[in-house]
Coordinates of C-alpha atoms in Angstrom, one line a residue:
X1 CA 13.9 -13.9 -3.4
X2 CA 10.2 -12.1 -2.9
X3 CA 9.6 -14.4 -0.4
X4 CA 12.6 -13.4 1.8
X5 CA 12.4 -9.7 1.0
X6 CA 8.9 -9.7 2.0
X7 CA 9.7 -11.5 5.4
X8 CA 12.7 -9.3 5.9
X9 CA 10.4 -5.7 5.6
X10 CA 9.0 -5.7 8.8
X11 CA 12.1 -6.0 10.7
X12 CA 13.8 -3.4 8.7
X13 CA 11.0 -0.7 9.1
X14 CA 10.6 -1.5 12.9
X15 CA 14.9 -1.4 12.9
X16 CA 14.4 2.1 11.4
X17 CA 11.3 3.3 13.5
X18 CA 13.3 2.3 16.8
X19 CA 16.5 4.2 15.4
X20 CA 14.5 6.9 14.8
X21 CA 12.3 7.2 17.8
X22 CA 15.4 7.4 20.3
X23 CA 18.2 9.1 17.8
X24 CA 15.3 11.4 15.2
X25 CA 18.3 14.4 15.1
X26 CA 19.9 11.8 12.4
X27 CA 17.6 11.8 10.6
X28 CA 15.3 14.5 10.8
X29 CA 17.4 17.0 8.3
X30 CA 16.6 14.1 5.7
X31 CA 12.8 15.4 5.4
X32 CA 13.7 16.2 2.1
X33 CA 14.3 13.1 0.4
X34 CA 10.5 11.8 1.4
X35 CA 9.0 12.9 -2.2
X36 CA 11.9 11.7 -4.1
X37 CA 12.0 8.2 -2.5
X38 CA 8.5 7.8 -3.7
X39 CA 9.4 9.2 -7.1
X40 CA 12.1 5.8 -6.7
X41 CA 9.5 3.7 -5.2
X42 CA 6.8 4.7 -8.4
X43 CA 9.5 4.4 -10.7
X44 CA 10.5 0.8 -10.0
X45 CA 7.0 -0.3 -10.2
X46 CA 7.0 0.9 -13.8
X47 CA 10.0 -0.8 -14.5
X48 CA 8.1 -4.5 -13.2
X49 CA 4.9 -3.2 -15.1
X50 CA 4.3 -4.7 -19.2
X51 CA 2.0 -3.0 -21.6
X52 CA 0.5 -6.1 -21.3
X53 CA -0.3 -6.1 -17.6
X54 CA -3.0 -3.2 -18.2
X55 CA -4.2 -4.8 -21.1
X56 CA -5.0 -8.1 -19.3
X57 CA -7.8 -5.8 -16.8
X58 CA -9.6 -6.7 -20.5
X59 CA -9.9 -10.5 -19.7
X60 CA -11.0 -9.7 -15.9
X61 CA -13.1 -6.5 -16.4
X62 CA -15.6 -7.1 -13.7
X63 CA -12.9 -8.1 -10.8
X64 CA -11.1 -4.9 -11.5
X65 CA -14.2 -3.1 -11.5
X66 CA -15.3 -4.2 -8.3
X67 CA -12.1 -4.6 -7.0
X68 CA -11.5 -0.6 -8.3
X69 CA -15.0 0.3 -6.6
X70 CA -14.2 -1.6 -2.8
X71 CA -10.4 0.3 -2.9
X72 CA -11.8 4.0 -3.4
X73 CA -14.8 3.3 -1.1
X74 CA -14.3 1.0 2.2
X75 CA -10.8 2.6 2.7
X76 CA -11.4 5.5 2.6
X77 CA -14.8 6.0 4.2
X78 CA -13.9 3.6 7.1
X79 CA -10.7 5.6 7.4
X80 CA -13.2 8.2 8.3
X81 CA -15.8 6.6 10.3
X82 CA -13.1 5.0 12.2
X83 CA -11.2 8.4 13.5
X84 CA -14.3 10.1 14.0
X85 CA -15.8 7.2 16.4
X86 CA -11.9 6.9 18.6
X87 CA -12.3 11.0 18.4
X88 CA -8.3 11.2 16.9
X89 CA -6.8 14.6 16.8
X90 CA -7.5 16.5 13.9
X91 CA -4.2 15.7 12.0
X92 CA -4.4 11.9 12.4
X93 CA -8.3 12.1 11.4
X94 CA -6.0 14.0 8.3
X95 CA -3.4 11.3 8.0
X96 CA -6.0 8.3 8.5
X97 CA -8.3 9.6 5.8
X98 CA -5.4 10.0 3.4
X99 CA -4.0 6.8 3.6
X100 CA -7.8 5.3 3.0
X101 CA -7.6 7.7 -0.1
X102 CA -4.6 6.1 -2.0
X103 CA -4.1 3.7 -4.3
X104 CA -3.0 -0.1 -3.2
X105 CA 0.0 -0.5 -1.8
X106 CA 2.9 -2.5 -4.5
X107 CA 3.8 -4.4 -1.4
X108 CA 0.0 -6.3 -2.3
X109 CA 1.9 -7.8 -5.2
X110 CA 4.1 -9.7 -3.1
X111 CA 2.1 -10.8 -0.8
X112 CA -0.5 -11.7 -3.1
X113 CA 2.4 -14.2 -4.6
X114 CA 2.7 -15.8 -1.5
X115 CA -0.7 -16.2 -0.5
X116 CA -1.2 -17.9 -4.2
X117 CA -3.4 -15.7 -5.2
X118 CA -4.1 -14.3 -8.9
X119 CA -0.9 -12.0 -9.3
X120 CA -1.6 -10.8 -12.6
X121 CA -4.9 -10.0 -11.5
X122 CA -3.1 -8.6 -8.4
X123 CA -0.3 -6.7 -10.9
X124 CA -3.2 -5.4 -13.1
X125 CA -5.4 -3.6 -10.3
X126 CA -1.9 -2.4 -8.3
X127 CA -1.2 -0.1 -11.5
X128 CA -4.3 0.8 -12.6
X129 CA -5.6 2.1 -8.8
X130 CA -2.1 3.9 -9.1
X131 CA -3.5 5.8 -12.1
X132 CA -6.9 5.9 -11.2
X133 CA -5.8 7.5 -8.0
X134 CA -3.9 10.4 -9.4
X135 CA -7.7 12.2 -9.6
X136 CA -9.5 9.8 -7.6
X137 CA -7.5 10.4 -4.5
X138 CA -7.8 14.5 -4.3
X139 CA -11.4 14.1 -5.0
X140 CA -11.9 12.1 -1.8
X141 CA -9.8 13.8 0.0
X142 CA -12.0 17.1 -0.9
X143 CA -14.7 15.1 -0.4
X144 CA -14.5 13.6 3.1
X145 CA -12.4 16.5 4.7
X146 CA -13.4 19.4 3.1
X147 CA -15.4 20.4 5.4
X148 CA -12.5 20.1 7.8
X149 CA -9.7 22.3 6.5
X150 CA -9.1 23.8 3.2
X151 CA -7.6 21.0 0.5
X152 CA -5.6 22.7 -2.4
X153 CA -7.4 20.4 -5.2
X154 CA -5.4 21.4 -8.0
X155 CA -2.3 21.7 -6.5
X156 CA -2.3 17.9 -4.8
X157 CA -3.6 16.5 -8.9
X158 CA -0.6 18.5 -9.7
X159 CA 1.8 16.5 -7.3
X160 CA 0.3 13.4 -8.1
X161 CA 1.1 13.5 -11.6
X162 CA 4.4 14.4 -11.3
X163 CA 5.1 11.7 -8.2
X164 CA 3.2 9.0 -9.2
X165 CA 2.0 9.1 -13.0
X166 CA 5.0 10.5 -14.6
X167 CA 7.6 8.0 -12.8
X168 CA 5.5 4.9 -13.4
X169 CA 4.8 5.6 -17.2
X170 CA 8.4 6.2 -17.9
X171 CA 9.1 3.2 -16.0
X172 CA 6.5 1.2 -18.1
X173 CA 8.2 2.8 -21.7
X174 CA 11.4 2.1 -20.7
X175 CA 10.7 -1.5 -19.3
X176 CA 8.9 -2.1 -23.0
X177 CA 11.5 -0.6 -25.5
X178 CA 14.9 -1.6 -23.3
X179 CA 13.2 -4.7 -21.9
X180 CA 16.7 -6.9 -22.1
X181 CA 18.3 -4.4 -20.1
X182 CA 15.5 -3.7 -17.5
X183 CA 15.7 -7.6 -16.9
X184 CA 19.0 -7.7 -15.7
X185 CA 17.6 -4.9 -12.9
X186 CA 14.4 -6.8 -12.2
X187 CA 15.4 -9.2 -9.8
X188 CA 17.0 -5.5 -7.4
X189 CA 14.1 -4.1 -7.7
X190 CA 12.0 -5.3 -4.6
X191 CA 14.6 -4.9 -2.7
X192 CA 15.4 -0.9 -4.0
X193 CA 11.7 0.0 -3.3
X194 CA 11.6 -1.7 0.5
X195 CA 14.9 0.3 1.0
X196 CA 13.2 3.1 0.0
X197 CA 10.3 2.6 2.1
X198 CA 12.0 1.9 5.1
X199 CA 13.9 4.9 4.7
X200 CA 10.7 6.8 4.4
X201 CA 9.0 5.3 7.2
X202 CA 12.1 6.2 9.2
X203 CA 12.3 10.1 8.7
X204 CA 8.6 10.3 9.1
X205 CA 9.4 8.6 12.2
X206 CA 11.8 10.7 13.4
X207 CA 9.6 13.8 12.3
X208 CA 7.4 12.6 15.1
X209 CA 9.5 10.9 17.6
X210 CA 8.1 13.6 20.2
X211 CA 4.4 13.1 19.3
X212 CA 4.0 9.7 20.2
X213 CA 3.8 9.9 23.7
X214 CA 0.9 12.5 22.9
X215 CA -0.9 10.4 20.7
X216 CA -0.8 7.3 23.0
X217 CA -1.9 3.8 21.6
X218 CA -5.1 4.8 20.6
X219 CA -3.4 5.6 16.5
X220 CA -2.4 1.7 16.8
X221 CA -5.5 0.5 17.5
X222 CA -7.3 2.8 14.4
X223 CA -4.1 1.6 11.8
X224 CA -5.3 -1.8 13.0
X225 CA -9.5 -1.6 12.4
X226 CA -9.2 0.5 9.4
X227 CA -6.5 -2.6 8.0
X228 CA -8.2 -5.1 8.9
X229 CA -11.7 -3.3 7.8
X230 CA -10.0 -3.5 4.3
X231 CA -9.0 -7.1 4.5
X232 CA -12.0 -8.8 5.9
X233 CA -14.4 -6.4 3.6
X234 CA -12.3 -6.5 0.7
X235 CA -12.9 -10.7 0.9
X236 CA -16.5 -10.9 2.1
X237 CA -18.2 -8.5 -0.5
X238 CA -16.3 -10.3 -3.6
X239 CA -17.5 -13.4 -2.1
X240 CA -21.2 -12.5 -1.9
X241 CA -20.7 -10.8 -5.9
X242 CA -19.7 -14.7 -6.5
X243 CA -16.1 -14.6 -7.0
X244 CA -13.4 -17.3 -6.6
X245 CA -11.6 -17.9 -3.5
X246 CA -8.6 -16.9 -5.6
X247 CA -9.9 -13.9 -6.9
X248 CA -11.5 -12.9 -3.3
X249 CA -8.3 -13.5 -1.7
X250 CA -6.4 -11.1 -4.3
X251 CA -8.9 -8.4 -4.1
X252 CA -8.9 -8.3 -0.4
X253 CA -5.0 -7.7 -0.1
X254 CA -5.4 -5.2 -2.6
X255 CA -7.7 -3.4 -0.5
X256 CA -6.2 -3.9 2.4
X257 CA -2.5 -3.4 1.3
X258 CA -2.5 0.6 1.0
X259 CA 0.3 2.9 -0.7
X260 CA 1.2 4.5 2.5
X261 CA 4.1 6.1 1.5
X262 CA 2.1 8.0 -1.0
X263 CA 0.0 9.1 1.7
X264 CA 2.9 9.8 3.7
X265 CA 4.4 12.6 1.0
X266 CA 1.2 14.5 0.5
X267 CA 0.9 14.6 4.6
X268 CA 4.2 16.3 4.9
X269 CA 3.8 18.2 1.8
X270 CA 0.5 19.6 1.9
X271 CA -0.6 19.2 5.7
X272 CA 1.9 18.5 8.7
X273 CA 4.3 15.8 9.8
X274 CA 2.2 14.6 12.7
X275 CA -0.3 13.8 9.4
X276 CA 2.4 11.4 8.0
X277 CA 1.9 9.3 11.3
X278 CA -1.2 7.3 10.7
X279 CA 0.9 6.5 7.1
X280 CA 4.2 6.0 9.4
X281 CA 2.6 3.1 11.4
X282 CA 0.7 1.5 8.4
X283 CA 3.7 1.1 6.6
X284 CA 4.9 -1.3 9.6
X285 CA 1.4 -3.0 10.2
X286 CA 0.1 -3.9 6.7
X287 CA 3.2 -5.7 6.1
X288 CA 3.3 -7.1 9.0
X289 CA -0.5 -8.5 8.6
X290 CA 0.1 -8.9 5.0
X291 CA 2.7 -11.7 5.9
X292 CA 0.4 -13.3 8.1
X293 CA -2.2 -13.2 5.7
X294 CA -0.4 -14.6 3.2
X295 CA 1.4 -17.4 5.8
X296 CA -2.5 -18.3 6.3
X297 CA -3.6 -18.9 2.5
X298 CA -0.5 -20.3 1.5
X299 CA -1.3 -23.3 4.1
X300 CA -4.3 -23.5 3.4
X301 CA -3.8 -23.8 -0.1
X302 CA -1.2 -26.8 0.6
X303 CA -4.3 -28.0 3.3
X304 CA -7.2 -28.4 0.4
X305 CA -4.6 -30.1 -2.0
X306 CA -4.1 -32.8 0.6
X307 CA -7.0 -33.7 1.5
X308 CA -7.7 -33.6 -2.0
X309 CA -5.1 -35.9 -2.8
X310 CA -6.2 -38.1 0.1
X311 CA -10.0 -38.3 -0.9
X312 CA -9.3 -39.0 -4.6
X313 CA -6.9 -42.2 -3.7
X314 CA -9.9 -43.7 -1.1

């Protein structure tokens, strides 16, 4: 089910973003229902989320620290260093920077599963960079563009808490005291959440539809370092700290994997809608790299167990 729901994303997002792109009066009028979709999105994540999960961060303390420290430092500073070097527009410097900002993405989980990494590992630092993010992601924010425009601090930390913190605590309460009930749900939930993804991605999409001939490829080609950035960073420095494969693996697609339709709804909120692009076009990619990602590990997992198999019966 995860498996064909995470293979199925890409095609529905890049169904949407074509709609969009050459028919954006349909959906343009929807611009409203961007905050509320995440509210959805947030929400379901609560309802996959134990008590336990954010108790087990206990047993693995020092790969969620570090795994914490690489989300809220090499996304968002390469976000930066990466717009300012391809000299991006001022609103997609904006939009870049805020997606590096955010929390992981819950599409990491997923792919995270397939790539047979550590899941609860994956699970644990997913919800906690969620809360973490609440302040940490304003504070960057002010931090790396403040300079730039004029970031309304406490109003953002404000909208955070009622977008992401609120929706995914209730969802974790309700999963714990009604947790019969919420099982019955569990196995729609993926599948609500991409639907509400791709539904996002699409009205941002056709928010934009005229800008993209503007903005040429040169937006792609930033979504694709500061993603890969993540990836390949998020991998090398756990390696050189000593970590598993496993564990390197897991904290690399957390890194890389960002909640871009967070970033999307405080773009159109507190900025512009040509902001929400850089978000707009990570949605697409990081899934798409994510399930290549993931196609590669899981291979190479079945690879190693070969040849171990073959060695041990010489």
């Amino acid at each position: 089910m995860l498996e064909n729901i995470n293979r199925l994303f890409p095609v529905f997002a890049l169904i949407g973003a074509l709609t969009a792109y050459f028919m954006p009066q349909w959906f343009v009028e929807l611009k409203f229902l961007i905050v509320p979709l995440l509210i959805i999105i947030m929400l379901s994540m609560g309802l996959t989320l134990n008590v336990s999960d954010f108790s087990s961060a206990l047993q693995q303390k020092r790969a969620v620290l570090v795994g914490l420290l690489l989300q809220f430092s090499i996304m968002p500073v390469s976000a930066l260093l990466i717009s300012l070097a391809l000299g991006l527009e001022r609103d997609m410097v904006i939009g870049m920077v805020l997606v590096g900002s955010v929390a992981g993405g819950t599409a990491s989980n997923v792919v995270c599963y397939l790539a047979k990494g550590d899941v609860a590992l994956s699970i644990t630092m997913t919800a906690l960079s969620t809360l973490v993010g609440v302040l940490f992601t304003p504070l960057l924010i002010e931090l790396l563009l403040g300079q730039m425009i004029d970031i309304p601090l406490s109003a953002m930390l404000i909208s955070l808490v009622k977008i992401v913190l609120l929706p995914v605590t209730v969802g974790v309460l309700i999963n714990h005291f009604f947790k019969p009930q919420v099982s019955k749900i569990t196995p729609a939930l993926p599948l609500v959440s991409i639907m509400a993804i791709v539904l996002a991605i699409t009205i941002i999409v056709a928010l934009n539809a005229g800008q993209f001939d503007k903005v040429g490829p040169i937006i792609f080609v930033a979504v694709f370092l500061h993603n890969s950035l993540g990836l390949i960073l998020g991998y090398s420095c756990c390696r050189l700290l000593g970590f598993s494969h496993t564990v390197c693996k897991t904290i690399s697609i957390e890194v890389g994997l960002q909640n871009s339709g967070l970033a999307t709804a405080l773009s159109i909120q507190f900025f512009s809608p040509s902001s929400a692009l850089p978000a707009a076009i990570f949605s697409i990619w990081h899934n798409l790299s994510g399930s290549l990602v993931a196609g590669y590990w899981s291979k190479e997992r079945q690879v190693i167990k070969q040849d171990v198999v073959e060695n041990s019966s010489r």
